[in-house]
CSV table of C-alpha atoms and ligand atoms in Angstrom, one decimal:
chain,number,residue,atom,x,y,z
A,263,MET,CA,10.2,-2.0,-16.6
A,264,ASN,CA,7.9,-0.4,-19.2
A,265,GLY,CA,10.5,0.2,-21.9
A,266,ASN,CA,9.7,2.9,-24.6
A,267,ALA,CA,6.0,4.2,-24.3
A,268,THR,CA,5.1,4.3,-27.7
A,269,SER,CA,6.0,1.2,-29.4
A,270,THR,CA,4.2,-1.0,-32.0
A,271,ARG,CA,0.7,-1.1,-31.5
A,272,SER,CA,0.5,1.8,-29.4
A,273,ALA,CA,2.1,3.9,-31.8
A,274,GLU,CA,-0.2,2.8,-34.5
A,275,LEU,CA,-3.3,3.4,-32.7
A,276,ILE,CA,-2.1,6.7,-31.6
A,277,GLU,CA,-1.4,7.8,-35.1
A,278,LEU,CA,-5.0,6.6,-36.1
A,279,GLU,CA,-6.8,8.4,-33.4
A,280,ASP,CA,-4.8,11.6,-34.2
A,281,ARG,CA,-5.8,11.2,-37.9
A,282,TRP,CA,-9.4,10.7,-37.3
A,283,GLY,CA,-10.4,12.0,-34.2
A,284,ALA,CA,-10.5,15.6,-33.1
A,285,HIS,CA,-7.8,17.0,-31.5
A,286,ASN,CA,-9.4,18.3,-27.9
A,287,TYR,CA,-7.3,16.2,-25.7
A,288,HIS,CA,-3.4,15.9,-25.1
A,289,PRO,CA,-3.4,12.4,-23.4
A,290,LEU,CA,-0.3,10.9,-22.3
A,291,PRO,CA,0.7,8.3,-25.0
A,292,VAL,CA,-0.6,5.0,-23.5
A,293,VAL,CA,-3.4,3.1,-25.3
A,294,ILE,CA,-5.3,0.9,-22.8
A,295,GLU,CA,-7.3,-1.9,-23.7
A,296,ARG,CA,-8.1,-3.8,-20.6
A,297,GLY,CA,-8.7,-2.8,-16.5
A,298,GLU,CA,-9.1,-4.8,-13.5
A,299,GLY,CA,-9.4,-3.3,-10.1
A,300,PRO,CA,-6.6,-0.5,-9.9
A,301,TRP,CA,-4.6,-1.8,-12.8
A,302,VAL,CA,-4.7,-1.2,-16.5
A,303,TYR,CA,-3.4,-3.0,-19.4
A,304,ASP,CA,-1.9,-1.5,-22.6
A,305,VAL,CA,-2.2,-2.8,-26.2
A,306,ASP,CA,1.8,-4.0,-25.9
A,307,GLY,CA,0.6,-6.0,-22.8
A,308,ARG,CA,2.4,-3.6,-20.1
A,309,ARG,CA,0.6,-3.0,-16.8
A,310,TYR,CA,0.0,0.3,-14.9
A,311,LEU,CA,-1.4,1.4,-11.5
A,312,ASP,CA,-4.0,3.8,-12.4
A,313,CYS,CA,-3.9,6.7,-10.2
A,314,LEU,CA,-6.4,8.9,-11.8
A,315,SER,CA,-9.6,6.8,-11.9
A,316,ALA,CA,-11.0,8.1,-14.8
A,317,TYR,CA,-11.2,11.6,-12.6
A,318,SER,CA,-12.8,9.4,-9.8
A,319,ALA,CA,-15.3,7.7,-12.2
A,320,VAL,CA,-13.8,4.6,-11.2
A,321,ASN,CA,-13.8,4.7,-7.5
A,322,GLN,CA,-14.9,0.8,-7.3
A,323,GLY,CA,-12.0,-0.1,-9.6
A,324,HIS,CA,-11.9,-1.2,-12.9
A,325,ALA,CA,-14.2,-4.0,-14.2
A,326,HIS,CA,-15.9,-4.8,-10.7
A,327,PRO,CA,-17.3,-7.9,-11.3
A,328,ARG,CA,-20.5,-7.3,-9.5
A,329,ILE,CA,-21.2,-4.3,-11.4
A,330,LEU,CA,-20.0,-6.0,-14.7
A,331,GLU,CA,-22.9,-8.8,-13.3
A,332,THR,CA,-25.4,-6.2,-13.0
A,333,LEU,CA,-24.8,-4.1,-16.6
A,334,VAL,CA,-25.0,-7.7,-18.4
A,335,ARG,CA,-28.0,-8.8,-16.7
A,336,GLN,CA,-30.2,-5.9,-17.0
A,337,ALA,CA,-28.9,-5.6,-20.8
A,338,HIS,CA,-30.3,-8.8,-21.3
A,339,ARG,CA,-33.7,-7.6,-19.8
A,340,VAL,CA,-34.4,-4.2,-21.1
A,341,THR,CA,-32.0,-1.0,-21.5
A,342,LEU,CA,-34.0,2.0,-22.2
A,343,THR,CA,-37.8,2.9,-22.0
A,344,SER,CA,-37.7,6.8,-22.4
A,345,ARG,CA,-39.3,8.5,-19.3
A,346,ALA,CA,-42.6,8.4,-21.7
A,347,PHE,CA,-43.1,5.2,-19.7
A,348,ARG,CA,-41.7,3.8,-16.4
A,349,ASN,CA,-39.2,1.1,-15.5
A,350,ASP,CA,-38.7,-1.2,-12.5
A,351,GLN,CA,-35.2,0.2,-11.6
A,352,LEU,CA,-35.7,3.8,-11.5
A,353,PRO,CA,-37.7,4.1,-8.3
A,354,LEU,CA,-35.5,1.8,-6.6
A,355,PHE,CA,-32.6,3.9,-7.5
A,356,CYS,CA,-34.3,7.2,-6.5
A,357,LYS,CA,-34.8,5.7,-3.3
A,358,GLU,CA,-31.4,4.1,-2.4
A,359,LEU,CA,-29.9,7.2,-3.6
A,360,ALA,CA,-32.0,9.4,-1.6
A,361,GLU,CA,-31.7,7.3,1.6
A,362,LEU,CA,-27.6,7.3,0.9
A,363,CYS,CA,-27.7,11.3,0.6
A,364,ASP,CA,-30.3,11.8,3.5
A,365,MET,CA,-32.1,13.9,1.1
A,366,ASP,CA,-36.1,13.5,-0.4
A,367,ARG,CA,-35.7,13.7,-4.1
A,368,VAL,CA,-33.5,12.4,-7.0
A,369,LEU,CA,-33.6,13.4,-10.5
A,370,PRO,CA,-31.3,11.5,-12.8
A,371,MET,CA,-29.2,12.6,-15.8
A,372,ASN,CA,-26.3,11.0,-17.7
A,373,THR,CA,-23.3,13.4,-17.4
A,374,GLY,CA,-21.9,15.3,-14.8
A,375,ALA,CA,-22.4,18.7,-17.0
A,376,GLU,CA,-26.1,17.9,-17.7
A,377,ALA,CA,-26.5,17.6,-13.9
A,378,VAL,CA,-24.8,20.8,-12.9
A,379,GLU,CA,-27.3,22.5,-15.7
A,380,THR,CA,-30.3,20.8,-14.0
A,381,ALA,CA,-29.0,22.3,-10.4
A,382,ILE,CA,-28.6,25.5,-12.0
A,383,LYS,CA,-32.4,25.4,-13.8
A,384,ALA,CA,-33.7,23.8,-10.1
A,385,ALA,CA,-32.1,27.1,-8.2
A,386,ARG,CA,-33.2,29.6,-10.9
A,387,ARG,CA,-36.7,28.5,-10.7
A,388,TRP,CA,-36.6,27.9,-6.7
A,389,GLY,CA,-35.5,31.5,-7.0
A,390,TYR,CA,-38.3,32.8,-9.1
A,391,GLU,CA,-41.3,30.6,-7.8
A,392,VAL,CA,-40.2,30.1,-4.0
A,393,LYS,CA,-37.9,33.3,-3.0
A,394,GLY,CA,-39.7,35.6,-5.0
A,395,ILE,CA,-37.1,37.2,-7.2
A,396,PRO,CA,-38.3,39.2,-10.0
A,397,ASP,CA,-38.3,36.9,-13.2
A,398,GLY,CA,-35.2,36.9,-15.3
A,399,LYS,CA,-33.3,38.4,-12.6
A,400,ALA,CA,-31.9,35.5,-10.8
A,401,GLU,CA,-28.1,35.1,-9.5
A,402,ILE,CA,-25.7,32.3,-8.9
A,403,ILE,CA,-22.6,33.0,-7.2
A,404,VAL,CA,-19.8,30.6,-8.4
A,405,CYS,CA,-16.0,30.2,-7.4
A,406,ALA,CA,-13.0,31.6,-9.3
A,407,ASN,CA,-11.2,28.3,-10.8
A,408,ASN,CA,-14.1,26.2,-11.0
A,409,PHE,CA,-14.6,23.3,-13.2
A,410,HIS,CA,-18.6,21.9,-13.5
A,411,GLY,CA,-18.0,21.0,-17.0
A,412,ARG,CA,-18.2,21.9,-20.5
A,413,THR,CA,-21.9,23.1,-21.5
A,414,THR,CA,-22.0,26.7,-23.1
A,415,THR,CA,-23.4,28.0,-19.7
A,416,ILE,CA,-20.9,26.2,-17.9
A,417,VAL,CA,-17.8,27.5,-19.8
A,418,GLY,CA,-19.3,30.9,-19.7
A,419,PHE,CA,-18.6,31.1,-15.8
A,420,SER,CA,-15.1,29.4,-15.9
A,421,SER,CA,-12.2,32.1,-15.3
A,422,ASP,CA,-10.1,29.4,-17.4
A,423,ALA,CA,-9.6,31.2,-21.0
A,424,GLU,CA,-8.9,27.9,-22.4
A,425,TYR,CA,-12.3,26.4,-21.5
A,426,ARG,CA,-14.3,29.7,-22.9
A,427,GLN,CA,-12.3,30.9,-25.6
A,428,GLY,CA,-14.2,31.1,-28.8
A,429,PHE,CA,-17.6,29.8,-27.4
A,430,GLY,CA,-19.2,33.0,-26.4
A,431,PRO,CA,-21.7,34.7,-26.3
A,432,PHE,CA,-22.5,33.1,-22.6
A,433,THR,CA,-25.3,33.0,-20.3
A,434,PRO,CA,-25.8,35.9,-17.7
A,435,GLY,CA,-26.5,35.8,-14.1
A,436,PHE,CA,-23.4,34.4,-12.7
A,437,ILE,CA,-21.0,36.0,-10.3
A,438,THR,CA,-17.8,35.1,-9.4
A,439,VAL,CA,-16.0,35.1,-5.9
A,440,PRO,CA,-12.6,33.8,-4.7
A,441,PHE,CA,-12.4,30.2,-3.4
A,442,GLY,CA,-12.0,29.7,0.0
A,443,ASP,CA,-13.1,33.1,0.9
A,444,ALA,CA,-16.5,33.3,3.1
A,445,GLU,CA,-16.4,36.9,3.6
A,446,ALA,CA,-16.4,37.4,-0.2
A,447,LEU,CA,-19.4,35.1,-0.9
A,448,ALA,CA,-21.2,37.0,2.1
A,449,ALA,CA,-20.4,40.4,0.3
A,450,ALA,CA,-21.4,39.2,-3.2
A,451,ILE,CA,-24.9,38.1,-2.1
A,452,ARG,CA,-28.0,40.2,-3.1
A,453,PRO,CA,-31.8,39.9,-3.1
A,454,GLU,CA,-31.6,38.4,-6.4
A,455,THR,CA,-29.2,35.7,-5.4
A,456,CYS,CA,-30.6,32.2,-5.7
A,457,ALA,CA,-27.6,30.0,-5.2
A,458,PHE,CA,-24.0,29.4,-4.5
A,459,LEU,CA,-22.8,26.8,-6.8
A,460,PHE,CA,-19.6,25.2,-5.6
A,461,GLU,CA,-17.0,22.2,-5.1
A,462,PRO,CA,-16.1,21.4,-1.7
A,463,ILE,CA,-12.6,20.9,-2.9
A,464,GLN,CA,-11.5,22.2,-6.3
A,465,CYS,CA,-10.0,18.9,-8.3
A,466,GLU,CA,-9.3,20.2,-11.6
A,467,ALA,CA,-7.9,23.6,-10.0
A,468,GLY,CA,-5.2,21.6,-8.8
A,469,ILE,CA,-6.5,19.7,-5.5
A,470,ASN,CA,-7.5,23.0,-3.7
A,471,ILE,CA,-8.5,22.6,0.0
A,472,PRO,CA,-10.5,25.3,1.6
A,473,PRO,CA,-9.3,26.7,4.9
A,474,ASP,CA,-10.8,24.9,7.8
A,475,GLY,CA,-14.1,26.3,8.6
A,476,TYR,CA,-14.9,27.6,5.2
A,477,LEU,CA,-17.8,25.3,4.2
A,478,SER,CA,-19.4,25.5,7.9
A,479,ALA,CA,-19.3,29.5,7.4
A,480,VAL,CA,-20.8,29.1,3.5
A,481,GLU,CA,-23.4,27.1,5.0
A,482,GLU,CA,-24.3,29.9,7.8
A,483,ILE,CA,-24.0,32.6,5.3
A,484,CYS,CA,-26.3,30.7,2.8
A,485,ARG,CA,-29.1,30.1,5.4
A,486,ALA,CA,-28.7,33.4,6.7
A,487,ASN,CA,-29.5,35.0,3.0
A,488,ASN,CA,-32.0,32.4,2.1
A,489,VAL,CA,-29.5,31.1,-0.8
A,490,LEU,CA,-29.2,27.8,-2.0
A,491,MET,CA,-26.1,25.7,-1.6
A,492,LEU,CA,-25.2,23.6,-4.8
A,493,ALA,CA,-22.7,21.0,-3.8
A,494,ASP,CA,-20.9,19.8,-6.8
A,495,GLU,CA,-19.7,16.5,-5.3
A,496,ILE,CA,-19.2,15.1,-9.0
A,497,GLN,CA,-15.6,14.5,-8.1
A,498,THR,CA,-15.2,14.6,-4.8
A,499,GLY,CA,-18.2,12.6,-3.7
A,500,LEU,CA,-18.9,8.8,-2.9
A,501,GLY,CA,-15.8,8.1,-0.8
A,502,ARG,CA,-13.1,10.1,-2.6
A,503,THR,CA,-12.1,12.1,0.1
A,504,GLY,CA,-12.6,9.6,2.8
A,505,LYS,CA,-16.0,10.6,3.8
A,506,ARG,CA,-19.4,10.0,1.8
A,507,PHE,CA,-19.2,13.6,0.5
A,508,ALA,CA,-16.4,16.0,1.0
A,509,CYS,CA,-19.4,18.6,2.7
A,510,ASP,CA,-19.3,16.0,5.6
A,511,HIS,CA,-15.7,16.8,6.4
A,512,GLU,CA,-17.5,19.8,8.0
A,513,GLY,CA,-20.8,18.4,8.7
A,514,VAL,CA,-22.3,20.6,6.2
A,515,VAL,CA,-25.8,19.6,4.6
A,516,PRO,CA,-26.3,21.5,1.3
A,517,ASP,CA,-29.7,21.9,-0.3
A,518,VAL,CA,-28.7,19.9,-3.7
A,519,TYR,CA,-25.9,17.4,-4.2
A,520,ILE,CA,-24.7,17.2,-7.9
A,521,LEU,CA,-23.1,13.5,-8.5
A,522,GLY,CA,-21.7,11.7,-11.3
A,523,LYS,CA,-18.7,9.8,-12.1
A,524,ALA,CA,-18.4,7.2,-9.2
A,525,LEU,CA,-22.2,7.0,-9.3
A,526,SER,CA,-22.0,4.3,-12.1
A,527,GLY,CA,-18.4,3.1,-11.1
A,528,GLY,CA,-17.2,3.8,-14.6
A,529,PHE,CA,-19.4,1.7,-16.8
A,530,TYR,CA,-22.3,3.9,-17.9
A,531,PRO,CA,-22.8,7.6,-17.7
A,532,VAL,CA,-24.8,8.2,-14.7
A,533,SER,CA,-25.4,11.5,-13.0
A,534,ALA,CA,-28.4,13.0,-10.7
A,535,ILE,CA,-28.9,15.8,-8.4
A,536,VAL,CA,-30.3,15.0,-5.1
A,537,GLY,CA,-31.9,17.2,-2.9
A,538,ARG,CA,-34.5,19.0,-0.7
A,539,ALA,CA,-38.3,18.4,-2.1
A,540,GLU,CA,-38.7,22.4,-2.0
A,541,VAL,CA,-36.0,22.8,-4.4
A,542,ILE,CA,-36.5,19.5,-7.0
A,543,ASP,CA,-40.1,19.7,-6.5
A,544,VAL,CA,-40.0,23.1,-9.3
A,545,PHE,CA,-39.7,20.7,-11.9
A,546,LYS,CA,-43.0,19.9,-13.4
A,547,PRO,CA,-44.0,17.5,-16.4
A,548,GLY,CA,-42.3,18.8,-19.4
A,549,SER,CA,-40.2,21.3,-17.6
A,550,HIS,CA,-36.8,19.1,-18.0
A,551,GLY,CA,-35.7,15.7,-19.0
A,552,SER,CA,-33.3,13.6,-21.1
A,553,THR,CA,-33.9,10.7,-23.3
A,554,TYR,CA,-31.5,8.4,-21.4
A,555,GLY,CA,-31.6,10.0,-18.1
A,556,GLY,CA,-33.3,7.6,-15.5
A,557,ASN,CA,-32.8,4.5,-18.0
A,558,PRO,CA,-33.0,0.9,-16.3
A,559,LEU,CA,-29.5,0.2,-17.4
A,560,GLY,CA,-27.6,3.2,-15.9
A,561,CYS,CA,-30.0,2.8,-13.0
A,562,ALA,CA,-29.3,-1.1,-12.5
A,563,VAL,CA,-25.7,-0.1,-12.8
A,564,ALA,CA,-25.5,2.6,-10.2
A,565,ARG,CA,-27.5,0.6,-7.7
A,566,THR,CA,-24.9,-1.9,-7.7
A,567,ALA,CA,-22.3,0.8,-7.6
A,568,LEU,CA,-23.5,2.2,-4.7
A,569,GLU,CA,-23.9,-1.4,-3.3
A,570,VAL,CA,-20.2,-1.9,-4.0
A,571,ILE,CA,-18.9,1.4,-2.1
A,572,ARG,CA,-21.1,0.4,1.0
A,573,ASP,CA,-20.4,-3.3,1.0
A,574,GLU,CA,-16.6,-3.0,0.5
A,575,GLY,CA,-16.4,-0.2,3.1
A,576,LEU,CA,-14.7,2.0,0.4
A,577,VAL,CA,-15.3,5.3,2.4
A,578,GLU,CA,-13.2,4.0,5.3
A,579,ARG,CA,-10.8,2.7,3.2
A,580,SER,CA,-10.2,5.5,1.3
A,581,ALA,CA,-9.8,7.2,4.7
A,582,ARG,CA,-7.4,5.2,6.0
A,583,LEU,CA,-5.4,4.4,3.2
A,584,GLY,CA,-5.3,8.1,2.3
A,585,ALA,CA,-4.2,9.0,5.6
A,586,ALA,CA,-1.4,6.8,5.6
A,587,LEU,CA,-0.3,7.7,1.9
A,588,LEU,CA,-0.2,11.2,2.3
A,589,ALA,CA,1.7,11.1,5.7
A,590,ARG,CA,4.4,8.6,3.7
A,591,LEU,CA,4.6,11.2,0.7
A,592,GLN,CA,4.9,14.4,3.2
A,593,ALA,CA,7.8,12.3,4.7
A,594,GLU,CA,9.5,10.4,2.0
A,595,LEU,CA,9.4,12.6,-0.8
A,596,ARG,CA,12.1,15.3,-0.8
A,597,HIS,CA,12.4,16.8,-4.1
A,598,PRO,CA,13.6,20.2,-4.3
A,599,ALA,CA,10.5,21.3,-6.9
A,600,ILE,CA,8.0,20.2,-4.7
A,601,ARG,CA,6.0,23.1,-3.1
A,602,GLU,CA,3.4,21.1,-0.9
A,603,ILE,CA,1.6,17.6,-0.7
A,604,ARG,CA,-1.9,17.7,0.3
A,605,GLY,CA,-5.0,15.7,0.4
A,606,ARG,CA,-8.1,14.3,1.8
A,607,GLY,CA,-8.6,10.7,1.7
A,608,LEU,CA,-7.4,9.1,-1.7
A,609,LEU,CA,-7.7,12.4,-3.4
A,610,ILE,CA,-4.1,14.0,-2.9
A,611,GLY,CA,-2.1,16.6,-4.9
A,612,ILE,CA,1.7,17.0,-4.8
A,613,GLU,CA,2.1,20.4,-6.0
A,614,LEU,CA,5.6,21.2,-7.7
A,615,ASP,CA,6.9,24.8,-9.0
A,616,THR,CA,7.5,23.6,-12.0
A,617,PRO,CA,5.3,21.9,-14.7
A,618,ALA,CA,4.5,18.2,-13.9
A,619,ARG,CA,4.0,16.5,-17.4
A,620,SER,CA,7.6,15.5,-17.5
A,621,PHE,CA,7.2,13.6,-14.0
A,622,CYS,CA,3.7,12.1,-15.2
A,623,GLU,CA,5.6,10.9,-18.3
A,624,ALA,CA,8.3,9.1,-16.1
A,625,LEU,CA,6.0,7.6,-13.9
A,626,GLN,CA,4.1,6.2,-16.8
A,627,GLU,CA,7.7,4.5,-17.9
A,628,ARG,CA,7.6,3.2,-14.4
A,629,GLY,CA,4.4,1.8,-14.6
A,630,MET,CA,2.2,4.3,-13.0
A,631,LEU,CA,-0.3,6.6,-15.0
A,632,CYS,CA,-0.8,10.0,-13.0
A,633,LYS,CA,-2.3,13.1,-14.8
A,634,GLU,CA,-0.8,16.7,-14.1
A,635,THR,CA,-3.8,18.8,-13.1
A,636,HIS,CA,-3.3,22.7,-14.2
A,637,ASP,CA,0.4,22.2,-15.0
A,638,TYR,CA,1.9,22.4,-11.5
A,639,VAL,CA,0.2,19.7,-9.5
A,640,ILE,CA,0.4,15.6,-9.8
A,641,ARG,CA,-2.7,14.3,-8.5
A,642,LEU,CA,-2.9,10.9,-7.0
A,643,ALA,CA,-6.3,9.1,-7.1
A,644,PRO,CA,-6.3,5.6,-7.5
A,645,PRO,CA,-9.4,3.6,-7.5
A,646,LEU,CA,-10.4,3.1,-3.8
A,647,VAL,CA,-10.1,-0.8,-4.0
A,648,VAL,CA,-6.4,-0.3,-4.2
A,649,THR,CA,-4.1,-2.3,-1.7
A,650,GLU,CA,-1.6,-1.1,0.5
A,651,GLU,CA,0.9,-3.1,-1.4
A,652,ASP,CA,-0.3,-1.0,-4.5
A,653,LEU,CA,0.4,2.0,-2.9
A,654,ASP,CA,3.7,0.6,-1.9
A,655,PHE,CA,4.6,0.4,-5.5
A,656,ALA,CA,3.3,4.0,-6.2
A,657,VAL,CA,5.6,5.3,-3.3
A,658,GLU,CA,8.5,3.3,-4.8
A,659,GLN,CA,7.9,5.1,-8.0
A,660,LEU,CA,7.3,8.5,-6.8
A,661,LYS,CA,10.6,8.1,-4.5
A,662,VAL,CA,12.7,7.6,-7.7
A,663,VAL,CA,11.0,10.4,-10.2
A,664,LEU,CA,10.3,12.7,-7.0
A,665,GLY,CA,12.9,11.1,-4.5
A,666,SER,CA,16.2,13.7,-3.0
A,667,GLY,CA,16.8,15.0,-6.7
A,668,ASP,CA,19.9,14.6,-6.3
B,21,LIG,N1,-17.9,18.5,-11.8
B,21,LIG,C1,-16.9,18.4,-11.6
B,21,LIG,C2,-16.6,19.0,-10.3
B,21,LIG,C3,-16.0,17.6,-12.4
B,21,LIG,O1,-15.0,17.1,-12.1
B,21,LIG,C4,-17.9,17.5,-14.0
B,21,LIG,C5,-18.4,18.3,-13.6
B,21,LIG,C6,-18.5,17.4,-15.4
B,21,LIG,O2,-18.5,16.1,-15.5
B,21,LIG,P1,-18.8,15.3,-17.1
B,21,LIG,O3,-19.4,14.2,-16.8
B,21,LIG,O4,-19.7,16.1,-17.9
B,21,LIG,O5,-17.4,15.3,-17.7
B,21,LIG,C7,-16.8,17.2,-13.7
B,21,LIG,C8,-15.7,16.6,-14.8
B,21,LIG,C9,-12.7,16.6,-19.2
B,21,LIG,C10,-12.8,16.2,-17.7
B,21,LIG,O6,-12.3,15.7,-20.1
B,21,LIG,C11,-13.7,16.3,-17.0
B,21,LIG,C12,-13.6,16.3,-15.7
B,21,LIG,C13,-12.2,16.2,-15.1
B,21,LIG,C14,-11.3,16.3,-16.0
B,21,LIG,C15,-11.3,16.4,-17.2
B,21,LIG,O7,-13.5,17.1,-19.9
B,21,LIG,N2,-14.5,16.3,-14.2
């Protein structure tokens, strides 16, 4: 049992952070000092099963020994050259990631939002130079309830007032359609449309899984109208949903994958867009870049992070353990507040008809860290290295907190 969640050292550190840090988050009151595999430890020595995985950045588990070794080894060699010079890790990273994605080219950045921005730039320039859209007129279609990051351009096409309020004026050129509605997409396309930017499963919106056939219908519509598909797989990619990418559930191949998070296994911010040459080759020297993008430390870490996913069979593991966990939860959780339990691989949402925060707090007390998403959904997304015994523990705690409700 974990006792009072905000005792002693934790309480002191929370007070310090609240005094000196900006208040742009509302975290659970747990102060983590160490992680190993799917488990994290707080400053008061309590242990928790991490069921968030830093929003799927830590798919490989905390402090994975192989990735750690690469980080340390590469840090002793060279960490940053800028792109003014070449480094010996970038070429191998690009080749290995492109091959994993069955794509032609890789453009590395750092955070997820930067990769999304890069995809937007690529699509617009492709729209002008390849599709022949009149200058300054390109439109990108996005989905309601999207989450693609926090830059001013990206929050400008968010449908969530909390993300936008007070940050305008926003970048024009984005059209919003409902998620999961292929007909709405078809109806919104105009000659000026260069791309459709989408998450194959909307994670932040509450683990929204589109109706079967949606992704393949989107692919058909985009192909028929010469519109690029920009798949934001930052959270759903690299094994999280039990496939390499969530697009693979319908055999759909976008023009550009947008990747981040687990690309570096939680060690270092590495993101990238990976796509067809015709799209990525619109970038010419000087047209785009980033000081840290493609740095040798990040590239070396990402190469090992990808190897770990492959060598440890984490995609298959996510599919197998996720299917078993979903079936158990659907059979064993009987709380009257539960509206639906849905998931793909080890990305599972328990939707309630009441705010989920107090349930997450109760789970924290029982040694399990979950974060509510969009108020009503408890997300279960443990590191993909989680064991069956760890998941038994998770189910036991959930049954206490979300059992019969009696
Ligand atoms: N796309 C998707 C689908 C994401 O989930 C991003 C883009 C942006 O990635 P970066 O690395 O720029 O955060 C995400 C990020 C937060 C927060 O604290 C971010 C995410 C999920 C929950 C909270 O801003 N996902």
